[in-house]
PDB file of C-alpha atoms in Angstrom:
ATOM      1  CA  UNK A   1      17.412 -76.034 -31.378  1.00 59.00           C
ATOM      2  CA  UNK A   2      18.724 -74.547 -27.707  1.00 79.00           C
ATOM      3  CA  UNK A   3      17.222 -72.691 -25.500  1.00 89.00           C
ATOM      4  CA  UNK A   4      19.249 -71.157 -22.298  1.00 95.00           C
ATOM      5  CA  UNK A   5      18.407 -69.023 -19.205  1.00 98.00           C
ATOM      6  CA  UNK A   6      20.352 -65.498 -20.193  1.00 98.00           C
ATOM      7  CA  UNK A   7      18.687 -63.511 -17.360  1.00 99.00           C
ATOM      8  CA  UNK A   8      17.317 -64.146 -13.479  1.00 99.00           C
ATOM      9  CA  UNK A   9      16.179 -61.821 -11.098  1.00 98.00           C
ATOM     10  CA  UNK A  10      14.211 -61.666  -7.822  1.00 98.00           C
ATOM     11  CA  UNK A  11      12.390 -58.856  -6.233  1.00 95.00           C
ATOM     12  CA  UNK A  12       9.924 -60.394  -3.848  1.00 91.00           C
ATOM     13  CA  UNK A  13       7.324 -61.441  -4.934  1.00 91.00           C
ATOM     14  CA  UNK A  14       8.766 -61.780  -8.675  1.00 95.00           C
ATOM     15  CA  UNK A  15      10.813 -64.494 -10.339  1.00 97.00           C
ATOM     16  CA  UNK A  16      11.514 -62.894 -13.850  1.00 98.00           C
ATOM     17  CA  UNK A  17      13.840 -65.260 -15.907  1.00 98.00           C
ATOM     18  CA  UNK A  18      14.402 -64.251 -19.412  1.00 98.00           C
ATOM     19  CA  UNK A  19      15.883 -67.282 -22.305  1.00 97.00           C
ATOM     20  CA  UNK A  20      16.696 -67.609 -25.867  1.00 95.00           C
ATOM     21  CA  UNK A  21      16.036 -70.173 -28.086  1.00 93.00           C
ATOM     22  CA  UNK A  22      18.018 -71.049 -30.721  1.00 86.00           C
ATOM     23  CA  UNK A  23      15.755 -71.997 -33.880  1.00 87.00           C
ATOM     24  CA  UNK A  24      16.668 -72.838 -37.273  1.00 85.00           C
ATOM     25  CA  UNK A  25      16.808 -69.184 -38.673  1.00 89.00           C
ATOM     26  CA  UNK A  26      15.982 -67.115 -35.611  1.00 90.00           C
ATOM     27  CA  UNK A  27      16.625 -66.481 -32.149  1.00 90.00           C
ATOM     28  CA  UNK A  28      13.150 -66.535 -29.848  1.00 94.00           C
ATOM     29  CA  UNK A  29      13.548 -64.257 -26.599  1.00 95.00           C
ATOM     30  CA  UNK A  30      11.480 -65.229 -23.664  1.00 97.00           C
ATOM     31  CA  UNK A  31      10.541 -63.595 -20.300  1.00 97.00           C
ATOM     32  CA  UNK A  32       8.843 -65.994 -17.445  1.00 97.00           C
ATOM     33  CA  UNK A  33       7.401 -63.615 -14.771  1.00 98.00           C
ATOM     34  CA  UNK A  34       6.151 -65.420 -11.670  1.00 96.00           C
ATOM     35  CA  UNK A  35       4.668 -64.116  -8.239  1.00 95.00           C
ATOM     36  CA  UNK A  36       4.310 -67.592  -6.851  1.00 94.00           C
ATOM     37  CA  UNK A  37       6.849 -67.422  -4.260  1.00 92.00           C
ATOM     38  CA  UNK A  38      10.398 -69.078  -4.901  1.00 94.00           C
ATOM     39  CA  UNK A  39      11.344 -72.344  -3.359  1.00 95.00           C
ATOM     40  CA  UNK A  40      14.497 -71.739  -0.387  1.00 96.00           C
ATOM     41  CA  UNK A  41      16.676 -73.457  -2.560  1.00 97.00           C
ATOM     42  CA  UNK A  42      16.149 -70.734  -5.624  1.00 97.00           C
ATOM     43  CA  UNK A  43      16.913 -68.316  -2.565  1.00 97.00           C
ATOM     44  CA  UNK A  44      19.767 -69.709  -1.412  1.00 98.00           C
ATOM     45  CA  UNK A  45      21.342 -70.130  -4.845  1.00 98.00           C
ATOM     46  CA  UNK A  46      21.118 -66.383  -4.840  1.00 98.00           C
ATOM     47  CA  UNK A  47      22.576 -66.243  -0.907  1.00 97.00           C
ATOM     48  CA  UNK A  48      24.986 -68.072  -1.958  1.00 98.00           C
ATOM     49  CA  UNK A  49      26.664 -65.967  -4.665  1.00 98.00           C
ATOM     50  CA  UNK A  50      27.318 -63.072  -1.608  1.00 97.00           C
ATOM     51  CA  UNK A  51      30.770 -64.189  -0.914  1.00 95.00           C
ATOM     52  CA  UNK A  52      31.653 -64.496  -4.447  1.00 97.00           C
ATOM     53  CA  UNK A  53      30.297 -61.101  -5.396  1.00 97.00           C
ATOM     54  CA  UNK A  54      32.971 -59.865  -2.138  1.00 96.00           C
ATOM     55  CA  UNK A  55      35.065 -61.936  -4.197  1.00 96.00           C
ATOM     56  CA  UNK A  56      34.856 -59.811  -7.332  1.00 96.00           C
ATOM     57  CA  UNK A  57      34.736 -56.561  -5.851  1.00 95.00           C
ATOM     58  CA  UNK A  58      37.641 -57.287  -3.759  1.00 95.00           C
ATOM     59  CA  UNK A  59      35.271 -55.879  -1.025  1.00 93.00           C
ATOM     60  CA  UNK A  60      36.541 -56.515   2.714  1.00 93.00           C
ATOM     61  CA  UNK A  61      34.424 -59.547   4.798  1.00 86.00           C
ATOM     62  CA  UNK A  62      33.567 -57.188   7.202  1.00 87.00           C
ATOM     63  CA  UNK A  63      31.606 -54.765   4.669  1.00 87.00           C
ATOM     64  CA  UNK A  64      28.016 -54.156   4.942  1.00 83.00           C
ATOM     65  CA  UNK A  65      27.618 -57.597   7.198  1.00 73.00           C
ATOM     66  CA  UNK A  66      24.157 -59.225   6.244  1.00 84.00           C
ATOM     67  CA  UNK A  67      23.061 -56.240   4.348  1.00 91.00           C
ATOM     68  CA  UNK A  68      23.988 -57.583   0.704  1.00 95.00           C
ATOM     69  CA  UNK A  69      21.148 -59.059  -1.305  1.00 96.00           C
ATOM     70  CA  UNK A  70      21.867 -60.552  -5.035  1.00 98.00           C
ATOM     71  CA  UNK A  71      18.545 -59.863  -6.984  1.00 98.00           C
ATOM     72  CA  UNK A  72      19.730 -60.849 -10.132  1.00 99.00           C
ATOM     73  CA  UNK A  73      22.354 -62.511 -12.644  1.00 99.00           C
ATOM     74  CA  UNK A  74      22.383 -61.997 -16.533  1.00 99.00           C
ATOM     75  CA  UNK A  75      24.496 -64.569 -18.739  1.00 98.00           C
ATOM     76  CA  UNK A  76      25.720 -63.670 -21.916  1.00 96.00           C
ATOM     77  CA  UNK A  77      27.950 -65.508 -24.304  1.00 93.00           C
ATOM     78  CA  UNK A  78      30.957 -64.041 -27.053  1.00 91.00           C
ATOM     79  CA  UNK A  79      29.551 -64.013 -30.524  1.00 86.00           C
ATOM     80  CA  UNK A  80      32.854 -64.986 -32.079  1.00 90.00           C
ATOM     81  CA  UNK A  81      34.091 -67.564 -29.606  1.00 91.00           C
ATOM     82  CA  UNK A  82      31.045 -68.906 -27.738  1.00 91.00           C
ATOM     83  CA  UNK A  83      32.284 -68.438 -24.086  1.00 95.00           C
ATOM     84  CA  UNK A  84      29.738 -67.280 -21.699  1.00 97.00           C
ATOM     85  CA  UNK A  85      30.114 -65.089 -19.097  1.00 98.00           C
ATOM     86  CA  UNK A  86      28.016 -63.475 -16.601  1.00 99.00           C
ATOM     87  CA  UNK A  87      26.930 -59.936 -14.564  1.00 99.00           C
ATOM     88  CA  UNK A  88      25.839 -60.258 -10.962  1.00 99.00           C
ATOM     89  CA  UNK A  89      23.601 -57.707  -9.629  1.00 99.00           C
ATOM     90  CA  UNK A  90      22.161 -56.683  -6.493  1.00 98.00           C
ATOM     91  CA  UNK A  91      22.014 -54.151  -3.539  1.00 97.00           C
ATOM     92  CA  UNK A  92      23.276 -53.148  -0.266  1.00 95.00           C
ATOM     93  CA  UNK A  93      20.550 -51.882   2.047  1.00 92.00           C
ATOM     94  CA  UNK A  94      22.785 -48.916   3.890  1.00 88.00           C
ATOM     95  CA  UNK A  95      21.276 -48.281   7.775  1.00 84.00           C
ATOM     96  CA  UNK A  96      21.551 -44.569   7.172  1.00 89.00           C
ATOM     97  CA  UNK A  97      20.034 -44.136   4.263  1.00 89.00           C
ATOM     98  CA  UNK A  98      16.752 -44.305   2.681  1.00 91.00           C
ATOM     99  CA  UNK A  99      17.886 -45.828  -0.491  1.00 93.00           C
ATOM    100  CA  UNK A 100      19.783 -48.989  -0.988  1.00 94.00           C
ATOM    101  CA  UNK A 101      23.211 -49.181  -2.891  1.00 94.00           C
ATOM    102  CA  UNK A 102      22.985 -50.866  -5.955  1.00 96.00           C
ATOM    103  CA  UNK A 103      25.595 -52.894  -7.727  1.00 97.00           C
ATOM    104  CA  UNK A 104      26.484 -54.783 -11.075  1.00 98.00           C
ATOM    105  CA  UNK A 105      30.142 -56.963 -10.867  1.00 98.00           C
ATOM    106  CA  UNK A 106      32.212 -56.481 -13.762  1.00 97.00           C
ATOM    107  CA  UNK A 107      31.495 -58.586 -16.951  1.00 97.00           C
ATOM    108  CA  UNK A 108      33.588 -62.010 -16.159  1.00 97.00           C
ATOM    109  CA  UNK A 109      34.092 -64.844 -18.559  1.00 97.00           C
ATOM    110  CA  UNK A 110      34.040 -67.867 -17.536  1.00 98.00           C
ATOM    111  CA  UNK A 111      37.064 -69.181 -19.197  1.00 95.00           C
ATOM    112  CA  UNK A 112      39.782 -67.456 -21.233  1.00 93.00           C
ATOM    113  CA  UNK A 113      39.075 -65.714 -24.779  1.00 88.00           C
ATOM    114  CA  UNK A 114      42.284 -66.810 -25.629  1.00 86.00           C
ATOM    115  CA  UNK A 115      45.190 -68.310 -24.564  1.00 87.00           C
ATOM    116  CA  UNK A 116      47.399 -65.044 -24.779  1.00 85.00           C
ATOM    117  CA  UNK A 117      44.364 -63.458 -22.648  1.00 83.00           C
ATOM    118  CA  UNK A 118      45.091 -62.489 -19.032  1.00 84.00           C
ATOM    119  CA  UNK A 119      41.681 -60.820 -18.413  1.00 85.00           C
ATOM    120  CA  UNK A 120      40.347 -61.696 -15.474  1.00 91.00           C
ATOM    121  CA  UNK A 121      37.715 -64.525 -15.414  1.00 95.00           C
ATOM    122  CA  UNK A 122      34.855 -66.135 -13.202  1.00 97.00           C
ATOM    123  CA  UNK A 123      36.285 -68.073 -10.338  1.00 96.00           C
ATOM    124  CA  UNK A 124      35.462 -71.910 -10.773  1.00 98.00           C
ATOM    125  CA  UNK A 125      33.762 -72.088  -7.377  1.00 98.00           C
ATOM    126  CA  UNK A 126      31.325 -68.618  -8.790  1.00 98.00           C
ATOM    127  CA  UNK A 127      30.479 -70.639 -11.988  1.00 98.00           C
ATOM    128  CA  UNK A 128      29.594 -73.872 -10.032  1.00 99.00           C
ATOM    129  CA  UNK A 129      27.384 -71.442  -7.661  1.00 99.00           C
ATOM    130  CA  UNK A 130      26.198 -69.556 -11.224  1.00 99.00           C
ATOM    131  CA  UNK A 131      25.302 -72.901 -12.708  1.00 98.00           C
ATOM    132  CA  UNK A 132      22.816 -73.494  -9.322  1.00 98.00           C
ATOM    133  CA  UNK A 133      21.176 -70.711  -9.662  1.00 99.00           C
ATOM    134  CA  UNK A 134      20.419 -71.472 -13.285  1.00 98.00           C
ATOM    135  CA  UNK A 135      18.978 -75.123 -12.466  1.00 98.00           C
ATOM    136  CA  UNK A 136      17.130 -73.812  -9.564  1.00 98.00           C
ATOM    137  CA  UNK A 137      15.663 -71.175 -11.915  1.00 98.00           C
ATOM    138  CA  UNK A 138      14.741 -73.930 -14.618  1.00 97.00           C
ATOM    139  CA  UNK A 139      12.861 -75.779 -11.809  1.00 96.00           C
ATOM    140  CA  UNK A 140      10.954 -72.764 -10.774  1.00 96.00           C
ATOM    141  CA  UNK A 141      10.068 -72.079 -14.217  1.00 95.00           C
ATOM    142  CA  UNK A 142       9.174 -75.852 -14.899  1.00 93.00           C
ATOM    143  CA  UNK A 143       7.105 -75.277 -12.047  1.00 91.00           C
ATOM    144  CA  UNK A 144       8.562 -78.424 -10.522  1.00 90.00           C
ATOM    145  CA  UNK A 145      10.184 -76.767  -7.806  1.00 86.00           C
ATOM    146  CA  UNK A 146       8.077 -73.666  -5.935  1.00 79.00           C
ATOM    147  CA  UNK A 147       7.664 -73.180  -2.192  1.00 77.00           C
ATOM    148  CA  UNK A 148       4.122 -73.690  -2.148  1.00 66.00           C
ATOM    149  CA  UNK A 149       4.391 -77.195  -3.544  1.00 56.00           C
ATOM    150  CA  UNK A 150       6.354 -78.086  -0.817  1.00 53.00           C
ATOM    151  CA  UNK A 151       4.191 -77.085   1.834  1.00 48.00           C
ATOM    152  CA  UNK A 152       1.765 -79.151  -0.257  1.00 49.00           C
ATOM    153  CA  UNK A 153       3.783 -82.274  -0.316  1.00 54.00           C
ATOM    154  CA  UNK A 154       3.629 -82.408  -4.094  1.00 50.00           C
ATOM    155  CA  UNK A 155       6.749 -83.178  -6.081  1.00 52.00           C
ATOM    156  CA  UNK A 156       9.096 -84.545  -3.082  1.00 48.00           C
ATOM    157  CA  UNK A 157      10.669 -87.777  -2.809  1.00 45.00           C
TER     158      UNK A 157
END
């Protein structure tokens, strides 16, 4: 039995993480949906995957300065060969415009399908930053980790 984070996403207030379990005959989808405000580390594993997403989209550094916000991340994994991969989402709030930009990166895996395959796959630095996120998200959804708790004092060291 294994259960693993396949979705995050953040739209303050809302945590909404999404997992699968792996049971002996059956998968069991989950969704977690939290208004309980995030701890700043959940936040700044999100922050953090900014210059990555540039990264991906080959976007110049000087692009929409400070106006990029990742609000979410789905995982998925290859039926046949197991390897994960994962889609970064999130939105540019343009000055001149009412509506923000929104965005999904290309499907990356994180490793090869093959070794003959030259597709393009997540940078090791992105996965490290993708793996983060995921703990960060377990915590919140352990409720070990949430920002009220430390205003509270409970759970630190």
């Amino acid at each position: 039995m294994s259960k693993r984070i396949t979705k995050i996403k953040y739209k303050s207030p809302t945590v909404e993480i999404h997992t699968e379990e792996y049971l002996i005959t059956s998968v069991k989808e989950s969704v977690f949906k939290c208004t309980e405000e995030p701890h700043p580390d959940l936040k700044a594993a999100f922050a953090a995957l900014v210059s990555h997403v540039y990264e991906i989209l080959q976007l110049p550094s000087d692009a929409w300065p400070s106006l990029m916000t990742i609000t979410g991340v789905s995982f998925s994994k290859h039926e046949e060969t197991k390897i994960e991969g994962a889609v970064i989402s999130g939105r540019v709030d343009i000055e001149t415009c009412q509506a923000p930009f929104c965005f999904n990166t290309p499907h990356l895996p994180f490793e090869p399908y093959s070794e003959a395959s030259e597709a393009q796959t997540m940078d090791a630095d992105a996965i490290e930053a993708l793996e983060k996120l995921r703990e960060e998200a377990q915590a919140y959804m352990d409720g070990t980790k949430r920002a009220q708790m430390e205003l509270a004092g409970v759970g630190q060291q």
